[in-house]
């Protein structure tokens, strides 16, 4: 079904952000076919018309780092340090999760994302094929992969292959897959290197230049990440693994560089997205710049888990491509990219004591077009004829969005995810007037509560 | 008004979560609270049930310049100098008293829709703000702005310091104690904008009238540096030295020594803390963990500051930020708990209002200033700990009921005491005109 949003203000996010007024945008199939003055654009007969009065239309927000099914753990284990949180609370509970549980959690995540104007969710999680199906059912996009870890080396590789085979490019192109070694402290050098070659293999088999299989890893999230990696070498050496690359390196970034992780050697494409990138030296940033490494910035999670504050202004100055992310609902505790935009725009001003750092326009770019670049997903991130139709409308007829001096300012400094009115992904209307059209939400919420209760029961046993 | 409110959860006065509460309200007051599904003894009241509701004491926004809603988004991301001289001080002097009233009502609407029943304000046109509060059923502690000679030309309301002081006294006379919902003090802006003589006189008047003064202290490093150069002491120390600290509500207090924290604590000065604004204008980050460690935690009250430096009035955002910011800053995930942050938006600022005039916790005898948050939303599911969901997942817009003195101001998206369509239209219209008078039409986008 064709769609048209009429007489709206549109933020195409092409070049420097600007607002087009009295504009109509036309979607045919899954593609944007026209954007222009309402008086000039012709709307195809039979197109579903959406009144844009009082609304601002922009590209769907792109969440470049999360763990979708962890919505089930919203509010579980607040106020703890990362390694206690992971080792004592999260991983033991996750061990009890079934693929069905994960499907429920991922569906909830996709619904939450769509309602808050996110049209892409990046998820590193177990039973990723179940997650993928659930996300595609809701109708948003997913950049997905299983977390690959040393204590499940063989299974990790099999699961990664399965994910690529079952999900990459599937469901009308809604889903893509990345090879996702969890982190340097949980993935030994052999497995890490294997994941790089696997990414190349999977890309050759299932990917293309237009739809590549990329890489995604947790990079330097806490101050202890590197030391934790070094500490692991003793155990790995016992298992006959060569850890010299770690001993020769001085940091996470240095080590990943040494292993050649940042580039697909076959295609020459720099396809590495590092999540967090908080504890970086100037040299690390240089290495990232020289190797085209992308970064996913997750300020809410970094604060809540007490990891720190990433050097975003420095990454920007170095010209590194940066996307924004929410991380999981267990360390945020929502999947609301408006929150993350706001925090990004405020935090670094205060930290640097400079009110001109990261202006609203730039933050909105990070949440849209730059996020697309970070995922190497070129068909989305901006509203242009010929691009895929991933867009949201935000209703400005609210007290906290009035009066209207500047649309971009309000989106970043005043709006919430709950101000989103419509969400369209791949040309399909997923949310209309804040109602999800593709899922029975009350039923899903009940299921989520039940699933959470059963899960908690299982850990008690 | 007689209500029986039933919800699924309640934030109890000790900031724990109680289950299946029933709260009985008569006239303006909570008369009975039952929990764990117990039936209250009173019957025949108008019953309202909130199946997945979290009942909470109403929020207070502890530092606002309410009519500045009209400047929301006028100028962001610029240096302080540009912000002030090229934008704020071009448009704000054009604000008329009618504009201010409309801006204040818009602010009231936004506050009410986000679970806020009270606010603590320092601005011009305090009489108009008082009218807005009176008409909408909210509560406020208003501190009419007084600026010194150096900036009097930017004052939209008065042309001399004497005039603004006289106006403030008139507002006090007319509005202080009105229906025990509106209270008035005096708002000398800061020690660097108001002369020592004036500051002393204003403080003395406030004391004799048994009210307070609302003043900005130690907001920027530059301010502290210049105070040391001028007086050999910081603004907080200066005010303490003048023996007027005990009469103050102090906004910001960011760049402080342990000694100053002790001074504020011992003088029981409410600290009006605005974390988002402090970040946005790059003033800095107040050391809240230090205040907590020094035993000054009960004095910390959360505010949003004005709408040109936030840019909304959502106090729950400030609560969440307070709960996560210091964790990240100090690499300590136990720093500032969710419960501690929630107190700063509820009980602490309620204690700034005269005793008996604002709900200090949900128990019999307290005023019925309440908010119910709807936890049945997608982004609030599943629920493991309602307090966590409120602080780390909810927004002000999840408020489904806002009640002030037992009167419903807002229910399921409907405003009961104002016409929101008219408010939005008027706000847009007067802002356009105000910008036109300032020669700044291009800065106003407007919305059809």
PDB file of N, CA and C in Angstrom, chain A residues 215-291:
ATOM      1  N   UNK A 215      30.872  -6.468  11.762  1.00  0.00           N
ATOM      2  CA  UNK A 215      31.319  -6.964  13.067  1.00  0.00           C
ATOM      3  C   UNK A 215      30.906  -6.003  14.174  1.00  0.00           C
ATOM      4  N   UNK A 216      30.613  -6.549  15.350  1.00  0.00           N
ATOM      5  CA  UNK A 216      30.151  -5.704  16.467  1.00  0.00           C
ATOM      6  C   UNK A 216      30.635  -6.310  17.782  1.00  0.00           C
ATOM      7  N   UNK A 217      31.313  -5.517  18.607  1.00  0.00           N
ATOM      8  CA  UNK A 217      31.919  -6.008  19.857  1.00  0.00           C
ATOM      9  C   UNK A 217      31.865  -4.929  20.926  1.00  0.00           C
ATOM     10  N   UNK A 218      31.852  -5.352  22.175  1.00  0.00           N
ATOM     11  CA  UNK A 218      31.996  -4.390  23.273  1.00  0.00           C
ATOM     12  C   UNK A 218      33.460  -3.965  23.345  1.00  0.00           C
ATOM     13  N   UNK A 219      33.699  -2.668  23.278  1.00  0.00           N
ATOM     14  CA  UNK A 219      35.071  -2.159  23.274  1.00  0.00           C
ATOM     15  C   UNK A 219      35.285  -1.173  24.421  1.00  0.00           C
ATOM     16  N   UNK A 220      36.207  -1.496  25.316  1.00  0.00           N
ATOM     17  CA  UNK A 220      36.650  -0.562  26.356  1.00  0.00           C
ATOM     18  C   UNK A 220      35.489   0.082  27.110  1.00  0.00           C
ATOM     19  N   UNK A 221      34.552  -0.732  27.579  1.00  0.00           N
ATOM     20  CA  UNK A 221      33.372  -0.195  28.276  1.00  0.00           C
ATOM     21  C   UNK A 221      33.737   0.305  29.668  1.00  0.00           C
ATOM     22  N   UNK A 222      34.547  -0.480  30.398  1.00  0.00           N
ATOM     23  CA  UNK A 222      34.937  -0.039  31.735  1.00  0.00           C
ATOM     24  C   UNK A 222      36.446   0.143  31.801  1.00  0.00           C
ATOM     25  N   UNK A 223      36.901   0.777  32.850  1.00  0.00           N
ATOM     26  CA  UNK A 223      38.324   1.017  33.043  1.00  0.00           C
ATOM     27  C   UNK A 223      39.080  -0.303  33.202  1.00  0.00           C
ATOM     28  N   UNK A 224      38.352  -1.349  33.670  1.00  0.00           N
ATOM     29  CA  UNK A 224      38.994  -2.641  33.921  1.00  0.00           C
ATOM     30  C   UNK A 224      39.009  -3.577  32.720  1.00  0.00           C
ATOM     31  N   UNK A 225      38.349  -3.190  31.627  1.00  0.00           N
ATOM     32  CA  UNK A 225      38.218  -4.083  30.469  1.00  0.00           C
ATOM     33  C   UNK A 225      39.563  -4.672  30.045  1.00  0.00           C
ATOM     34  N   UNK A 226      40.568  -3.806  29.897  1.00  0.00           N
ATOM     35  CA  UNK A 226      41.849  -4.306  29.389  1.00  0.00           C
ATOM     36  C   UNK A 226      42.522  -5.211  30.415  1.00  0.00           C
ATOM     37  N   UNK A 227      42.531  -4.778  31.687  1.00  0.00           N
ATOM     38  CA  UNK A 227      43.138  -5.593  32.736  1.00  0.00           C
ATOM     39  C   UNK A 227      42.433  -6.937  32.831  1.00  0.00           C
ATOM     40  N   UNK A 228      41.088  -6.921  32.713  1.00  0.00           N
ATOM     41  CA  UNK A 228      40.332  -8.173  32.740  1.00  0.00           C
ATOM     42  C   UNK A 228      40.730  -9.089  31.590  1.00  0.00           C
ATOM     43  N   UNK A 229      41.041  -8.497  30.452  1.00  0.00           N
ATOM     44  CA  UNK A 229      41.493  -9.282  29.298  1.00  0.00           C
ATOM     45  C   UNK A 229      42.849  -9.911  29.611  1.00  0.00           C
ATOM     46  N   UNK A 230      43.750  -9.113  30.105  1.00  0.00           N
ATOM     47  CA  UNK A 230      45.090  -9.616  30.455  1.00  0.00           C
ATOM     48  C   UNK A 230      44.981 -10.724  31.503  1.00  0.00           C
ATOM     49  N   UNK A 231      44.096 -10.526  32.488  1.00  0.00           N
ATOM     50  CA  UNK A 231      43.923 -11.519  33.543  1.00  0.00           C
ATOM     51  C   UNK A 231      43.444 -12.863  33.015  1.00  0.00           C
ATOM     52  N   UNK A 232      42.738 -12.853  31.902  1.00  0.00           N
ATOM     53  CA  UNK A 232      42.215 -14.096  31.321  1.00  0.00           C
ATOM     54  C   UNK A 232      43.301 -14.941  30.655  1.00  0.00           C
ATOM     55  N   UNK A 233      44.414 -14.320  30.321  1.00  0.00           N
ATOM     56  CA  UNK A 233      45.402 -15.026  29.493  1.00  0.00           C
ATOM     57  C   UNK A 233      45.925 -16.302  30.157  1.00  0.00           C
ATOM     58  N   UNK A 234      46.052 -16.288  31.481  1.00  0.00           N
ATOM     59  CA  UNK A 234      46.560 -17.477  32.188  1.00  0.00           C
ATOM     60  C   UNK A 234      45.711 -18.702  31.886  1.00  0.00           C
ATOM     61  N   UNK A 235      44.385 -18.518  32.043  1.00  0.00           N
ATOM     62  CA  UNK A 235      43.472 -19.639  31.802  1.00  0.00           C
ATOM     63  C   UNK A 235      43.508 -20.062  30.342  1.00  0.00           C
ATOM     64  N   UNK A 236      43.528 -19.073  29.452  1.00  0.00           N
ATOM     65  CA  UNK A 236      43.546 -19.395  28.021  1.00  0.00           C
ATOM     66  C   UNK A 236      44.812 -20.143  27.626  1.00  0.00           C
ATOM     67  N   UNK A 237      45.932 -19.727  28.213  1.00  0.00           N
ATOM     68  CA  UNK A 237      47.204 -20.406  27.905  1.00  0.00           C
ATOM     69  C   UNK A 237      47.149 -21.870  28.336  1.00  0.00           C
ATOM     70  N   UNK A 238      46.496 -22.108  29.490  1.00  0.00           N
ATOM     71  CA  UNK A 238      46.340 -23.490  29.976  1.00  0.00           C
ATOM     72  C   UNK A 238      45.657 -24.350  28.929  1.00  0.00           C
ATOM     73  N   UNK A 239      44.728 -23.729  28.177  1.00  0.00           N
ATOM     74  CA  UNK A 239      44.005 -24.465  27.136  1.00  0.00           C
ATOM     75  C   UNK A 239      44.727 -24.443  25.797  1.00  0.00           C
ATOM     76  N   UNK A 240      45.975 -24.053  25.843  1.00  0.00           N
ATOM     77  CA  UNK A 240      46.807 -24.115  24.635  1.00  0.00           C
ATOM     78  C   UNK A 240      46.580 -22.995  23.652  1.00  0.00           C
ATOM     79  N   UNK A 241      45.967 -21.905  24.106  1.00  0.00           N
ATOM     80  CA  UNK A 241      45.701 -20.783  23.205  1.00  0.00           C
ATOM     81  C   UNK A 241      46.873 -19.802  23.242  1.00  0.00           C
ATOM     82  N   UNK A 242      47.258 -19.324  22.080  1.00  0.00           N
ATOM     83  CA  UNK A 242      48.360 -18.379  21.975  1.00  0.00           C
ATOM     84  C   UNK A 242      47.861 -16.979  22.333  1.00  0.00           C
ATOM     85  N   UNK A 243      48.363 -16.447  23.464  1.00  0.00           N
ATOM     86  CA  UNK A 243      47.886 -15.136  23.914  1.00  0.00           C
ATOM     87  C   UNK A 243      48.918 -14.035  23.687  1.00  0.00           C
ATOM     88  N   UNK A 244      49.895 -14.318  22.821  1.00  0.00           N
ATOM     89  CA  UNK A 244      50.968 -13.328  22.645  1.00  0.00           C
ATOM     90  C   UNK A 244      50.430 -11.983  22.142  1.00  0.00           C
ATOM     91  N   UNK A 245      49.375 -11.996  21.342  1.00  0.00           N
ATOM     92  CA  UNK A 245      48.814 -10.735  20.829  1.00  0.00           C
ATOM     93  C   UNK A 245      48.391  -9.823  21.968  1.00  0.00           C
ATOM     94  N   UNK A 246      47.861 -10.452  23.039  1.00  0.00           N
ATOM     95  CA  UNK A 246      47.450  -9.645  24.189  1.00  0.00           C
ATOM     96  C   UNK A 246      48.672  -9.088  24.902  1.00  0.00           C
ATOM     97  N   UNK A 247      49.666  -9.925  25.103  1.00  0.00           N
ATOM     98  CA  UNK A 247      50.870  -9.491  25.835  1.00  0.00           C
ATOM     99  C   UNK A 247      51.644  -8.427  25.078  1.00  0.00           C
ATOM    100  N   UNK A 248      51.512  -8.436  23.754  1.00  0.00           N
ATOM    101  CA  UNK A 248      52.216  -7.429  22.949  1.00  0.00           C
ATOM    102  C   UNK A 248      51.461  -6.103  22.900  1.00  0.00           C
ATOM    103  N   UNK A 249      50.181  -6.143  23.318  1.00  0.00           N
ATOM    104  CA  UNK A 249      49.364  -4.934  23.168  1.00  0.00           C
ATOM    105  C   UNK A 249      49.258  -4.148  24.468  1.00  0.00           C
ATOM    106  N   UNK A 250      48.857  -2.881  24.341  1.00  0.00           N
ATOM    107  CA  UNK A 250      48.766  -2.041  25.537  1.00  0.00           C
ATOM    108  C   UNK A 250      47.320  -1.642  25.846  1.00  0.00           C
ATOM    109  N   UNK A 251      46.416  -1.966  24.917  1.00  0.00           N
ATOM    110  CA  UNK A 251      45.016  -1.581  25.162  1.00  0.00           C
ATOM    111  C   UNK A 251      44.100  -2.461  24.320  1.00  0.00           C
ATOM    112  N   UNK A 252      42.821  -2.381  24.604  1.00  0.00           N
ATOM    113  CA  UNK A 252      41.822  -3.137  23.845  1.00  0.00           C
ATOM    114  C   UNK A 252      41.915  -2.815  22.355  1.00  0.00           C
ATOM    115  N   UNK A 253      41.952  -1.522  22.054  1.00  0.00           N
ATOM    116  CA  UNK A 253      41.959  -1.097  20.645  1.00  0.00           C
ATOM    117  C   UNK A 253      43.241  -1.547  19.945  1.00  0.00           C
ATOM    118  N   UNK A 254      44.352  -1.390  20.638  1.00  0.00           N
ATOM    119  CA  UNK A 254      45.658  -1.808  20.117  1.00  0.00           C
ATOM    120  C   UNK A 254      45.609  -3.306  19.791  1.00  0.00           C
ATOM    121  N   UNK A 255      45.069  -4.093  20.701  1.00  0.00           N
ATOM    122  CA  UNK A 255      44.978  -5.553  20.558  1.00  0.00           C
ATOM    123  C   UNK A 255      44.088  -5.945  19.371  1.00  0.00           C
ATOM    124  N   UNK A 256      42.913  -5.346  19.262  1.00  0.00           N
ATOM    125  CA  UNK A 256      42.002  -5.665  18.158  1.00  0.00           C
ATOM    126  C   UNK A 256      42.625  -5.286  16.821  1.00  0.00           C
ATOM    127  N   UNK A 257      43.352  -4.181  16.842  1.00  0.00           N
ATOM    128  CA  UNK A 257      44.060  -3.742  15.633  1.00  0.00           C
ATOM    129  C   UNK A 257      45.101  -4.780  15.239  1.00  0.00           C
ATOM    130  N   UNK A 258      45.861  -5.228  16.252  1.00  0.00           N
ATOM    131  CA  UNK A 258      46.915  -6.211  16.020  1.00  0.00           C
ATOM    132  C   UNK A 258      46.353  -7.489  15.413  1.00  0.00           C
ATOM    133  N   UNK A 259      45.145  -7.864  15.820  1.00  0.00           N
ATOM    134  CA  UNK A 259      44.525  -9.084  15.271  1.00  0.00           C
ATOM    135  C   UNK A 259      43.905  -8.843  13.894  1.00  0.00           C
ATOM    136  N   UNK A 260      43.907  -7.588  13.452  1.00  0.00           N
ATOM    137  CA  UNK A 260      43.329  -7.292  12.138  1.00  0.00           C
ATOM    138  C   UNK A 260      41.818  -7.335  12.116  1.00  0.00           C
ATOM    139  N   UNK A 261      41.201  -6.993  13.256  1.00  0.00           N
ATOM    140  CA  UNK A 261      39.747  -7.134  13.385  1.00  0.00           C
ATOM    141  C   UNK A 261      38.952  -6.076  12.634  1.00  0.00           C
ATOM    142  N   UNK A 262      39.573  -4.959  12.296  1.00  0.00           N
ATOM    143  CA  UNK A 262      38.791  -3.815  11.864  1.00  0.00           C
ATOM    144  C   UNK A 262      38.365  -3.820  10.400  1.00  0.00           C
ATOM    145  N   UNK A 263      38.960  -4.723   9.630  1.00  0.00           N
ATOM    146  CA  UNK A 263      38.660  -4.664   8.192  1.00  0.00           C
ATOM    147  C   UNK A 263      38.401  -6.057   7.639  1.00  0.00           C
ATOM    148  N   UNK A 264      37.469  -6.123   6.698  1.00  0.00           N
ATOM    149  CA  UNK A 264      37.254  -7.355   5.938  1.00  0.00           C
ATOM    150  C   UNK A 264      38.358  -7.405   4.883  1.00  0.00           C
ATOM    151  N   UNK A 265      39.310  -8.337   5.088  1.00  0.00           N
ATOM    152  CA  UNK A 265      40.484  -8.386   4.205  1.00  0.00           C
ATOM    153  C   UNK A 265      40.124  -8.709   2.762  1.00  0.00           C
ATOM    154  N   UNK A 266      38.998  -9.401   2.584  1.00  0.00           N
ATOM    155  CA  UNK A 266      38.622  -9.778   1.210  1.00  0.00           C
ATOM    156  C   UNK A 266      38.016  -8.622   0.433  1.00  0.00           C
ATOM    157  N   UNK A 267      37.132  -7.870   1.087  1.00  0.00           N
ATOM    158  CA  UNK A 267      36.453  -6.779   0.377  1.00  0.00           C
ATOM    159  C   UNK A 267      37.135  -5.442   0.579  1.00  0.00           C
ATOM    160  N   UNK A 268      38.002  -5.361   1.604  1.00  0.00           N
ATOM    161  CA  UNK A 268      38.655  -4.100   1.923  1.00  0.00           C
ATOM    162  C   UNK A 268      37.753  -3.123   2.670  1.00  0.00           C
ATOM    163  N   UNK A 269      36.557  -3.605   3.066  1.00  0.00           N
ATOM    164  CA  UNK A 269      35.613  -2.697   3.728  1.00  0.00           C
ATOM    165  C   UNK A 269      35.888  -2.639   5.235  1.00  0.00           C
ATOM    166  N   UNK A 270      35.937  -1.432   5.782  1.00  0.00           N
ATOM    167  CA  UNK A 270      36.109  -1.233   7.218  1.00  0.00           C
ATOM    168  C   UNK A 270      34.726  -1.352   7.858  1.00  0.00           C
ATOM    169  N   UNK A 271      34.513  -2.477   8.536  1.00  0.00           N
ATOM    170  CA  UNK A 271      33.147  -2.842   8.933  1.00  0.00           C
ATOM    171  C   UNK A 271      33.004  -3.121  10.419  1.00  0.00           C
ATOM    172  N   UNK A 272      33.811  -2.486  11.261  1.00  0.00           N
ATOM    173  CA  UNK A 272      33.830  -2.804  12.686  1.00  0.00           C
ATOM    174  C   UNK A 272      33.132  -1.733  13.513  1.00  0.00           C
ATOM    175  N   UNK A 273      32.084  -2.141  14.245  1.00  0.00           N
ATOM    176  CA  UNK A 273      31.367  -1.217  15.128  1.00  0.00           C
ATOM    177  C   UNK A 273      31.667  -1.590  16.568  1.00  0.00           C
ATOM    178  N   UNK A 274      32.339  -0.698  17.302  1.00  0.00           N
ATOM    179  CA  UNK A 274      32.659  -0.946  18.698  1.00  0.00           C
ATOM    180  C   UNK A 274      31.607  -0.321  19.592  1.00  0.00           C
ATOM    181  N   UNK A 275      31.063  -1.114  20.535  1.00  0.00           N
ATOM    182  CA  UNK A 275      30.057  -0.556  21.449  1.00  0.00           C
ATOM    183  C   UNK A 275      30.755   0.067  22.648  1.00  0.00           C
ATOM    184  N   UNK A 276      30.270   1.217  23.055  1.00  0.00           N
ATOM    185  CA  UNK A 276      30.706   1.963  24.250  1.00  0.00           C
ATOM    186  C   UNK A 276      31.930   2.839  23.998  1.00  0.00           C
ATOM    187  N   UNK A 277      33.105   2.230  23.776  1.00  0.00           N
ATOM    188  CA  UNK A 277      34.302   3.037  23.502  1.00  0.00           C
ATOM    189  C   UNK A 277      34.467   4.140  24.540  1.00  0.00           C
ATOM    190  N   UNK A 278      34.462   3.786  25.804  1.00  0.00           N
ATOM    191  CA  UNK A 278      34.541   4.772  26.890  1.00  0.00           C
ATOM    192  C   UNK A 278      35.984   5.060  27.286  1.00  0.00           C
ATOM    193  N   UNK A 279      36.749   3.997  27.565  1.00  0.00           N
ATOM    194  CA  UNK A 279      38.101   4.183  28.100  1.00  0.00           C
ATOM    195  C   UNK A 279      39.132   4.082  26.978  1.00  0.00           C
ATOM    196  N   UNK A 280      39.338   5.196  26.310  1.00  0.00           N
ATOM    197  CA  UNK A 280      40.244   5.245  25.164  1.00  0.00           C
ATOM    198  C   UNK A 280      41.340   6.270  25.404  1.00  0.00           C
ATOM    199  N   UNK A 281      42.545   5.922  25.006  1.00  0.00           N
ATOM    200  CA  UNK A 281      43.630   6.902  25.040  1.00  0.00           C
ATOM    201  C   UNK A 281      43.604   7.672  23.714  1.00  0.00           C
ATOM    202  N   UNK A 282      44.400   8.734  23.657  1.00  0.00           N
ATOM    203  CA  UNK A 282      44.501   9.491  22.405  1.00  0.00           C
ATOM    204  C   UNK A 282      45.017   8.577  21.290  1.00  0.00           C
ATOM    205  N   UNK A 283      45.913   7.690  21.646  1.00  0.00           N
ATOM    206  CA  UNK A 283      46.479   6.760  20.655  1.00  0.00           C
ATOM    207  C   UNK A 283      45.401   5.803  20.141  1.00  0.00           C
ATOM    208  N   UNK A 284      44.544   5.319  21.085  1.00  0.00           N
ATOM    209  CA  UNK A 284      43.442   4.437  20.676  1.00  0.00           C
ATOM    210  C   UNK A 284      42.566   5.138  19.647  1.00  0.00           C
ATOM    211  N   UNK A 285      42.261   6.410  19.916  1.00  0.00           N
ATOM    212  CA  UNK A 285      41.390   7.169  19.013  1.00  0.00           C
ATOM    213  C   UNK A 285      42.051   7.302  17.642  1.00  0.00           C
ATOM    214  N   UNK A 286      43.344   7.504  17.644  1.00  0.00           N
ATOM    215  CA  UNK A 286      44.090   7.586  16.374  1.00  0.00           C
ATOM    216  C   UNK A 286      43.977   6.283  15.594  1.00  0.00           C
ATOM    217  N   UNK A 287      44.176   5.158  16.306  1.00  0.00           N
ATOM    218  CA  UNK A 287      44.074   3.845  15.655  1.00  0.00           C
ATOM    219  C   UNK A 287      42.676   3.666  15.071  1.00  0.00           C
ATOM    220  N   UNK A 288      41.672   4.051  15.842  1.00  0.00           N
ATOM    221  CA  UNK A 288      40.286   3.921  15.366  1.00  0.00           C
ATOM    222  C   UNK A 288      40.084   4.768  14.117  1.00  0.00           C
ATOM    223  N   UNK A 289      40.606   5.992  14.155  1.00  0.00           N
ATOM    224  CA  UNK A 289      40.453   6.892  13.005  1.00  0.00           C
ATOM    225  C   UNK A 289      41.145   6.305  11.782  1.00  0.00           C
ATOM    226  N   UNK A 290      42.378   5.815  11.981  1.00  0.00           N
ATOM    227  CA  UNK A 290      43.156   5.305  10.850  1.00  0.00           C
ATOM    228  C   UNK A 290      42.557   4.043  10.240  1.00  0.00           C
ATOM    229  N   UNK A 291      41.744   3.334  11.037  1.00  0.00           N
ATOM    230  CA  UNK A 291      41.172   2.080  10.551  1.00  0.00           C
ATOM    231  C   UNK A 291      39.675   2.145  10.289  1.00  0.00           C
TER     232      UNK A 291
END
